[in-house]
Amino acid sequence: MILLTGGNGQLGTELRHLLDEKGLNYVSTDAQEMDITDEQATLAFIQELKPTVIYHCAAYTAVDKAEDEGKELDEKINVNGTENVAKAAKAVGAKFVYISTDYVFDGTKKEGVYKETDKPNPQNEYGRTKLLGEQAVKDLLDEYFIIRTSWVFGKYGHNFVYTMKRLAQTHPRLTVVDDQYGRPTWTRTLAEFMVYIIENNADYGIYHLSNDNSCSWYEFAKEILKETDVEVAPVTSAEYPQKAKRPQYSVLDLTKAKNTGFVIPTWEEALADMTASLEKEEN
């Protein structure tokens, strides 16, 4: 039996569809079914279910709100919630998959890529709490996978692809930051990797997983809107201030993930596949 937390979120919804396709038996929860910030309720739920695998997708992801009005909730969900689910996983002996972020790094690396062994140094509240979640998993469990990902987009939920497409309908010109570099990640690719490492008994530990190739947000936006007449113009981060500081450079090293035998499409291929899938559904 598989347990999925955050089952109605962007990644959780993608993972549910994948598990359905594979005919795998799972229980999907969101805050209504299991409040992960309630330690006793979480333990009771998981002890009754007795899952062998827990995909922990539930998270507080409002990065800018986490700096002020959402700070307390960010801590409760990403730190305390993760700790509660990990404790319950230990109690039933379940394998644990935790989704983390490139925001655990400070983004000051000048060349190369961020390896799993590089020292984290988060620069915003979201990155800080996700790193504390990682630490809780490592402290409590032996059979765990921590997957750091970046720039997540997909068919379900709010993300950069939909934001750009929506703005393009009402604006002839869009400005997008061109001095932050990373790797976009399609939720489908991430969900497939999550299932792959369990099915193939990969070594436990930390993995970095995004789509291959890297880009700036500006380059990502240009590719998203290449079939439109909208002008996409580059700006600096200084011209587009946000509450939470973002890493200027957070390209993740994919070597360890590739060494499991998992084939990673480029972000351009992933975006094209997702776009084609959406168009197919519309027609």
JSON list of N, CA, C and O in Angstrom, two decimals, residues 226-266:
[
{"chain": "A", "resi": 226, "resn": "LYS", "atom": "N", "xyz": [6.68, 30.92, -27.62]},
{"chain": "A", "resi": 226, "resn": "LYS", "atom": "CA", "xyz": [7.27, 31.02, -28.97]},
{"chain": "A", "resi": 226, "resn": "LYS", "atom": "C", "xyz": [6.23, 30.97, -30.09]},
{"chain": "A", "resi": 226, "resn": "LYS", "atom": "O", "xyz": [6.48, 31.46, -31.19]},
{"chain": "A", "resi": 227, "resn": "GLU", "atom": "N", "xyz": [5.05, 30.43, -29.81]},
{"chain": "A", "resi": 227, "resn": "GLU", "atom": "CA", "xyz": [4.00, 30.36, -30.83]},
{"chain": "A", "resi": 227, "resn": "GLU", "atom": "C", "xyz": [3.07, 31.57, -30.79]},
{"chain": "A", "resi": 227, "resn": "GLU", "atom": "O", "xyz": [2.06, 31.61, -31.50]},
{"chain": "A", "resi": 228, "resn": "THR", "atom": "N", "xyz": [3.38, 32.55, -29.96]},
{"chain": "A", "resi": 228, "resn": "THR", "atom": "CA", "xyz": [2.53, 33.74, -29.83]},
{"chain": "A", "resi": 228, "resn": "THR", "atom": "C", "xyz": [3.24, 34.98, -30.39]},
{"chain": "A", "resi": 228, "resn": "THR", "atom": "O", "xyz": [4.43, 34.94, -30.70]},
{"chain": "A", "resi": 229, "resn": "ASP", "atom": "N", "xyz": [2.50, 36.07, -30.50]},
{"chain": "A", "resi": 229, "resn": "ASP", "atom": "CA", "xyz": [3.07, 37.34, -31.00]},
{"chain": "A", "resi": 229, "resn": "ASP", "atom": "C", "xyz": [3.58, 38.22, -29.87]},
{"chain": "A", "resi": 229, "resn": "ASP", "atom": "O", "xyz": [4.00, 39.36, -30.09]},
{"chain": "A", "resi": 230, "resn": "VAL", "atom": "N", "xyz": [3.53, 37.72, -28.65]},
{"chain": "A", "resi": 230, "resn": "VAL", "atom": "CA", "xyz": [3.92, 38.52, -27.49]},
{"chain": "A", "resi": 230, "resn": "VAL", "atom": "C", "xyz": [5.43, 38.74, -27.45]},
{"chain": "A", "resi": 230, "resn": "VAL", "atom": "O", "xyz": [6.20, 37.80, -27.69]},
{"chain": "A", "resi": 231, "resn": "GLU", "atom": "N", "xyz": [5.81, 39.98, -27.17]},
{"chain": "A", "resi": 231, "resn": "GLU", "atom": "CA", "xyz": [7.24, 40.27, -27.00]},
{"chain": "A", "resi": 231, "resn": "GLU", "atom": "C", "xyz": [7.65, 39.94, -25.57]},
{"chain": "A", "resi": 231, "resn": "GLU", "atom": "O", "xyz": [7.00, 40.36, -24.62]},
{"chain": "A", "resi": 232, "resn": "VAL", "atom": "N", "xyz": [8.71, 39.16, -25.43]},
{"chain": "A", "resi": 232, "resn": "VAL", "atom": "CA", "xyz": [9.25, 38.85, -24.10]},
{"chain": "A", "resi": 232, "resn": "VAL", "atom": "C", "xyz": [10.58, 39.57, -23.95]},
{"chain": "A", "resi": 232, "resn": "VAL", "atom": "O", "xyz": [11.51, 39.35, -24.74]},
{"chain": "A", "resi": 233, "resn": "ALA", "atom": "N", "xyz": [10.67, 40.46, -22.96]},
{"chain": "A", "resi": 233, "resn": "ALA", "atom": "CA", "xyz": [11.87, 41.28, -22.78]},
{"chain": "A", "resi": 233, "resn": "ALA", "atom": "C", "xyz": [12.58, 40.91, -21.48]},
{"chain": "A", "resi": 233, "resn": "ALA", "atom": "O", "xyz": [11.94, 40.67, -20.46]},
{"chain": "A", "resi": 234, "resn": "PRO", "atom": "N", "xyz": [13.92, 40.87, -21.51]},
{"chain": "A", "resi": 234, "resn": "PRO", "atom": "CA", "xyz": [14.68, 40.52, -20.30]},
{"chain": "A", "resi": 234, "resn": "PRO", "atom": "C", "xyz": [14.81, 41.70, -19.35]},
{"chain": "A", "resi": 234, "resn": "PRO", "atom": "O", "xyz": [14.97, 42.84, -19.78]},
{"chain": "A", "resi": 235, "resn": "VAL", "atom": "N", "xyz": [14.74, 41.41, -18.04]},
{"chain": "A", "resi": 235, "resn": "VAL", "atom": "CA", "xyz": [15.01, 42.41, -17.00]},
{"chain": "A", "resi": 235, "resn": "VAL", "atom": "C", "xyz": [15.89, 41.77, -15.93]},
{"chain": "A", "resi": 235, "resn": "VAL", "atom": "O", "xyz": [16.03, 40.55, -15.89]},
{"chain": "A", "resi": 236, "resn": "THR", "atom": "N", "xyz": [16.47, 42.59, -15.08]},
{"chain": "A", "resi": 236, "resn": "THR", "atom": "CA", "xyz": [17.29, 42.06, -13.98]},
{"chain": "A", "resi": 236, "resn": "THR", "atom": "C", "xyz": [16.41, 41.79, -12.76]},
{"chain": "A", "resi": 236, "resn": "THR", "atom": "O", "xyz": [15.30, 42.33, -12.65]},
{"chain": "A", "resi": 237, "resn": "SER", "atom": "N", "xyz": [16.93, 40.99, -11.84]},
{"chain": "A", "resi": 237, "resn": "SER", "atom": "CA", "xyz": [16.20, 40.72, -10.60]},
{"chain": "A", "resi": 237, "resn": "SER", "atom": "C", "xyz": [15.96, 42.01, -9.82]},
{"chain": "A", "resi": 237, "resn": "SER", "atom": "O", "xyz": [14.93, 42.16, -9.15]},
{"chain": "A", "resi": 238, "resn": "ALA", "atom": "N", "xyz": [16.90, 42.95, -9.93]},
{"chain": "A", "resi": 238, "resn": "ALA", "atom": "CA", "xyz": [16.77, 44.24, -9.24]},
{"chain": "A", "resi": 238, "resn": "ALA", "atom": "C", "xyz": [15.56, 45.03, -9.74]},
{"chain": "A", "resi": 238, "resn": "ALA", "atom": "O", "xyz": [14.94, 45.79, -9.00]},
{"chain": "A", "resi": 239, "resn": "GLU", "atom": "N", "xyz": [15.20, 44.80, -11.01]},
{"chain": "A", "resi": 239, "resn": "GLU", "atom": "CA", "xyz": [14.05, 45.49, -11.60]},
{"chain": "A", "resi": 239, "resn": "GLU", "atom": "C", "xyz": [12.73, 44.79, -11.26]},
{"chain": "A", "resi": 239, "resn": "GLU", "atom": "O", "xyz": [11.66, 45.31, -11.51]},
{"chain": "A", "resi": 240, "resn": "TYR", "atom": "N", "xyz": [12.83, 43.60, -10.70]},
{"chain": "A", "resi": 240, "resn": "TYR", "atom": "CA", "xyz": [11.64, 42.82, -10.36]},
{"chain": "A", "resi": 240, "resn": "TYR", "atom": "C", "xyz": [11.77, 42.31, -8.93]},
{"chain": "A", "resi": 240, "resn": "TYR", "atom": "O", "xyz": [11.97, 41.12, -8.68]},
{"chain": "A", "resi": 241, "resn": "PRO", "atom": "N", "xyz": [11.72, 43.22, -7.95]},
{"chain": "A", "resi": 241, "resn": "PRO", "atom": "CA", "xyz": [11.95, 42.83, -6.55]},
{"chain": "A", "resi": 241, "resn": "PRO", "atom": "C", "xyz": [10.84, 41.91, -6.02]},
{"chain": "A", "resi": 241, "resn": "PRO", "atom": "O", "xyz": [9.66, 42.10, -6.34]},
{"chain": "A", "resi": 242, "resn": "GLN", "atom": "N", "xyz": [11.24, 40.91, -5.25]},
{"chain": "A", "resi": 242, "resn": "GLN", "atom": "CA", "xyz": [10.31, 40.00, -4.58]},
{"chain": "A", "resi": 242, "resn": "GLN", "atom": "C", "xyz": [10.69, 39.89, -3.11]},
{"chain": "A", "resi": 242, "resn": "GLN", "atom": "O", "xyz": [11.84, 40.09, -2.74]},
{"chain": "A", "resi": 243, "resn": "LYS", "atom": "N", "xyz": [9.71, 39.57, -2.27]},
{"chain": "A", "resi": 243, "resn": "LYS", "atom": "CA", "xyz": [9.97, 39.49, -0.83]},
{"chain": "A", "resi": 243, "resn": "LYS", "atom": "C", "xyz": [11.07, 38.47, -0.52]},
{"chain": "A", "resi": 243, "resn": "LYS", "atom": "O", "xyz": [11.98, 38.74, 0.24]},
{"chain": "A", "resi": 244, "resn": "ALA", "atom": "N", "xyz": [10.93, 37.28, -1.09]},
{"chain": "A", "resi": 244, "resn": "ALA", "atom": "CA", "xyz": [11.89, 36.21, -0.81]},
{"chain": "A", "resi": 244, "resn": "ALA", "atom": "C", "xyz": [13.04, 36.26, -1.80]},
{"chain": "A", "resi": 244, "resn": "ALA", "atom": "O", "xyz": [12.82, 36.36, -3.02]},
{"chain": "A", "resi": 245, "resn": "LYS", "atom": "N", "xyz": [14.24, 36.20, -1.29]},
{"chain": "A", "resi": 245, "resn": "LYS", "atom": "CA", "xyz": [15.42, 36.19, -2.16]},
{"chain": "A", "resi": 245, "resn": "LYS", "atom": "C", "xyz": [15.52, 34.85, -2.89]},
{"chain": "A", "resi": 245, "resn": "LYS", "atom": "O", "xyz": [15.44, 33.79, -2.27]},
{"chain": "A", "resi": 246, "resn": "ARG", "atom": "N", "xyz": [15.67, 34.89, -4.22]},
{"chain": "A", "resi": 246, "resn": "ARG", "atom": "CA", "xyz": [15.82, 33.68, -5.02]},
{"chain": "A", "resi": 246, "resn": "ARG", "atom": "C", "xyz": [17.30, 33.44, -5.33]},
{"chain": "A", "resi": 246, "resn": "ARG", "atom": "O", "xyz": [18.06, 34.39, -5.48]},
{"chain": "A", "resi": 247, "resn": "PRO", "atom": "N", "xyz": [17.70, 32.17, -5.45]},
{"chain": "A", "resi": 247, "resn": "PRO", "atom": "CA", "xyz": [19.08, 31.88, -5.86]},
{"chain": "A", "resi": 247, "resn": "PRO", "atom": "C", "xyz": [19.31, 32.41, -7.28]},
{"chain": "A", "resi": 247, "resn": "PRO", "atom": "O", "xyz": [18.48, 32.20, -8.17]},
{"chain": "A", "resi": 248, "resn": "GLN", "atom": "N", "xyz": [20.43, 33.09, -7.49]},
{"chain": "A", "resi": 248, "resn": "GLN", "atom": "CA", "xyz": [20.76, 33.58, -8.84]},
{"chain": "A", "resi": 248, "resn": "GLN", "atom": "C", "xyz": [21.11, 32.41, -9.77]},
{"chain": "A", "resi": 248, "resn": "GLN", "atom": "O", "xyz": [20.87, 32.47, -10.97]},
{"chain": "A", "resi": 249, "resn": "TYR", "atom": "N", "xyz": [21.68, 31.38, -9.17]},
{"chain": "A", "resi": 249, "resn": "TYR", "atom": "CA", "xyz": [22.13, 30.23, -9.97]},
{"chain": "A", "resi": 249, "resn": "TYR", "atom": "C", "xyz": [21.89, 28.96, -9.16]},
{"chain": "A", "resi": 249, "resn": "TYR", "atom": "O", "xyz": [22.47, 28.79, -8.09]},
{"chain": "A", "resi": 250, "resn": "SER", "atom": "N", "xyz": [21.00, 28.11, -9.64]},
{"chain": "A", "resi": 250, "resn": "SER", "atom": "CA", "xyz": [20.70, 26.89, -8.88]},
{"chain": "A", "resi": 250, "resn": "SER", "atom": "C", "xyz": [20.54, 25.68, -9.80]},
{"chain": "A", "resi": 250, "resn": "SER", "atom": "O", "xyz": [19.58, 24.93, -9.70]},
{"chain": "A", "resi": 251, "resn": "VAL", "atom": "N", "xyz": [21.48, 25.54, -10.73]},
{"chain": "A", "resi": 251, "resn": "VAL", "atom": "CA", "xyz": [21.45, 24.40, -11.66]},
{"chain": "A", "resi": 251, "resn": "VAL", "atom": "C", "xyz": [21.88, 23.15, -10.90]},
{"chain": "A", "resi": 251, "resn": "VAL", "atom": "O", "xyz": [22.99, 23.08, -10.38]},
{"chain": "A", "resi": 252, "resn": "LEU", "atom": "N", "xyz": [20.99, 22.17, -10.82]},
{"chain": "A", "resi": 252, "resn": "LEU", "atom": "CA", "xyz": [21.24, 20.96, -10.05]},
{"chain": "A", "resi": 252, "resn": "LEU", "atom": "C", "xyz": [21.97, 19.90, -10.87]},
{"chain": "A", "resi": 252, "resn": "LEU", "atom": "O", "xyz": [21.69, 19.72, -12.05]},
{"chain": "A", "resi": 253, "resn": "ASP", "atom": "N", "xyz": [22.88, 19.20, -10.23]},
{"chain": "A", "resi": 253, "resn": "ASP", "atom": "CA", "xyz": [23.63, 18.11, -10.87]},
{"chain": "A", "resi": 253, "resn": "ASP", "atom": "C", "xyz": [22.73, 16.88, -10.98]},
{"chain": "A", "resi": 253, "resn": "ASP", "atom": "O", "xyz": [22.20, 16.41, -9.97]},
{"chain": "A", "resi": 254, "resn": "LEU", "atom": "N", "xyz": [22.56, 16.36, -12.18]},
{"chain": "A", "resi": 254, "resn": "LEU", "atom": "CA", "xyz": [21.65, 15.22, -12.41]},
{"chain": "A", "resi": 254, "resn": "LEU", "atom": "C", "xyz": [22.38, 13.88, -12.52]},
{"chain": "A", "resi": 254, "resn": "LEU", "atom": "O", "xyz": [21.75, 12.86, -12.77]},
{"chain": "A", "resi": 255, "resn": "THR", "atom": "N", "xyz": [23.69, 13.88, -12.30]},
{"chain": "A", "resi": 255, "resn": "THR", "atom": "CA", "xyz": [24.49, 12.68, -12.52]},
{"chain": "A", "resi": 255, "resn": "THR", "atom": "C", "xyz": [24.00, 11.50, -11.67]},
{"chain": "A", "resi": 255, "resn": "THR", "atom": "O", "xyz": [23.84, 10.38, -12.18]},
{"chain": "A", "resi": 256, "resn": "LYS", "atom": "N", "xyz": [23.76, 11.74, -10.41]},
{"chain": "A", "resi": 256, "resn": "LYS", "atom": "CA", "xyz": [23.35, 10.64, -9.51]},
{"chain": "A", "resi": 256, "resn": "LYS", "atom": "C", "xyz": [22.01, 10.04, -9.94]},
{"chain": "A", "resi": 256, "resn": "LYS", "atom": "O", "xyz": [21.84, 8.82, -9.94]},
{"chain": "A", "resi": 257, "resn": "ALA", "atom": "N", "xyz": [21.07, 10.90, -10.32]},
{"chain": "A", "resi": 257, "resn": "ALA", "atom": "CA", "xyz": [19.77, 10.41, -10.79]},
{"chain": "A", "resi": 257, "resn": "ALA", "atom": "C", "xyz": [19.93, 9.61, -12.08]},
{"chain": "A", "resi": 257, "resn": "ALA", "atom": "O", "xyz": [19.33, 8.53, -12.24]},
{"chain": "A", "resi": 258, "resn": "LYS", "atom": "N", "xyz": [20.75, 10.10, -12.99]},
{"chain": "A", "resi": 258, "resn": "LYS", "atom": "CA", "xyz": [20.98, 9.39, -14.26]},
{"chain": "A", "resi": 258, "resn": "LYS", "atom": "C", "xyz": [21.65, 8.04, -14.03]},
{"chain": "A", "resi": 258, "resn": "LYS", "atom": "O", "xyz": [21.38, 7.08, -14.75]},
{"chain": "A", "resi": 259, "resn": "ASN", "atom": "N", "xyz": [22.50, 7.97, -13.01]},
{"chain": "A", "resi": 259, "resn": "ASN", "atom": "CA", "xyz": [23.22, 6.72, -12.73]},
{"chain": "A", "resi": 259, "resn": "ASN", "atom": "C", "xyz": [22.31, 5.60, -12.22]},
{"chain": "A", "resi": 259, "resn": "ASN", "atom": "O", "xyz": [22.71, 4.45, -12.17]},
{"chain": "A", "resi": 260, "resn": "THR", "atom": "N", "xyz": [21.07, 5.95, -11.87]},
{"chain": "A", "resi": 260, "resn": "THR", "atom": "CA", "xyz": [20.11, 4.91, -11.48]},
{"chain": "A", "resi": 260, "resn": "THR", "atom": "C", "xyz": [19.55, 4.21, -12.72]},
{"chain": "A", "resi": 260, "resn": "THR", "atom": "O", "xyz": [18.86, 3.19, -12.61]},
{"chain": "A", "resi": 261, "resn": "GLY", "atom": "N", "xyz": [19.81, 4.79, -13.90]},
{"chain": "A", "resi": 261, "resn": "GLY", "atom": "CA", "xyz": [19.26, 4.26, -15.14]},
{"chain": "A", "resi": 261, "resn": "GLY", "atom": "C", "xyz": [18.03, 5.01, -15.61]},
{"chain": "A", "resi": 261, "resn": "GLY", "atom": "O", "xyz": [17.48, 4.74, -16.69]},
{"chain": "A", "resi": 262, "resn": "PHE", "atom": "N", "xyz": [17.60, 5.98, -14.83]},
{"chain": "A", "resi": 262, "resn": "PHE", "atom": "CA", "xyz": [16.42, 6.78, -15.20]},
{"chain": "A", "resi": 262, "resn": "PHE", "atom": "C", "xyz": [16.79, 7.75, -16.32]},
{"chain": "A", "resi": 262, "resn": "PHE", "atom": "O", "xyz": [17.80, 8.44, -16.25]},
{"chain": "A", "resi": 263, "resn": "VAL", "atom": "N", "xyz": [15.96, 7.77, -17.36]},
{"chain": "A", "resi": 263, "resn": "VAL", "atom": "CA", "xyz": [16.22, 8.64, -18.53]},
{"chain": "A", "resi": 263, "resn": "VAL", "atom": "C", "xyz": [15.50, 9.97, -18.32]},
{"chain": "A", "resi": 263, "resn": "VAL", "atom": "O", "xyz": [14.28, 10.02, -18.12]},
{"chain": "A", "resi": 264, "resn": "ILE", "atom": "N", "xyz": [16.25, 11.07, -18.37]},
{"chain": "A", "resi": 264, "resn": "ILE", "atom": "CA", "xyz": [15.70, 12.40, -18.10]},
{"chain": "A", "resi": 264, "resn": "ILE", "atom": "C", "xyz": [15.57, 13.20, -19.39]},
{"chain": "A", "resi": 264, "resn": "ILE", "atom": "O", "xyz": [16.57, 13.52, -20.03]},
{"chain": "A", "resi": 265, "resn": "PRO", "atom": "N", "xyz": [14.35, 13.57, -19.77]},
{"chain": "A", "resi": 265, "resn": "PRO", "atom": "CA", "xyz": [14.18, 14.42, -20.95]},
{"chain": "A", "resi": 265, "resn": "PRO", "atom": "C", "xyz": [14.68, 15.84, -20.68]},
{"chain": "A", "resi": 265, "resn": "PRO", "atom": "O", "xyz": [14.78, 16.25, -19.52]},
{"chain": "A", "resi": 266, "resn": "THR", "atom": "N", "xyz": [14.98, 16.58, -21.73]},
{"chain": "A", "resi": 266, "resn": "THR", "atom": "CA", "xyz": [15.33, 17.99, -21.56]},
{"chain": "A", "resi": 266, "resn": "THR", "atom": "C", "xyz": [14.07, 18.76, -21.17]},
{"chain": "A", "resi": 266, "resn": "THR", "atom": "O", "xyz": [12.94, 18.29, -21.40]}
]
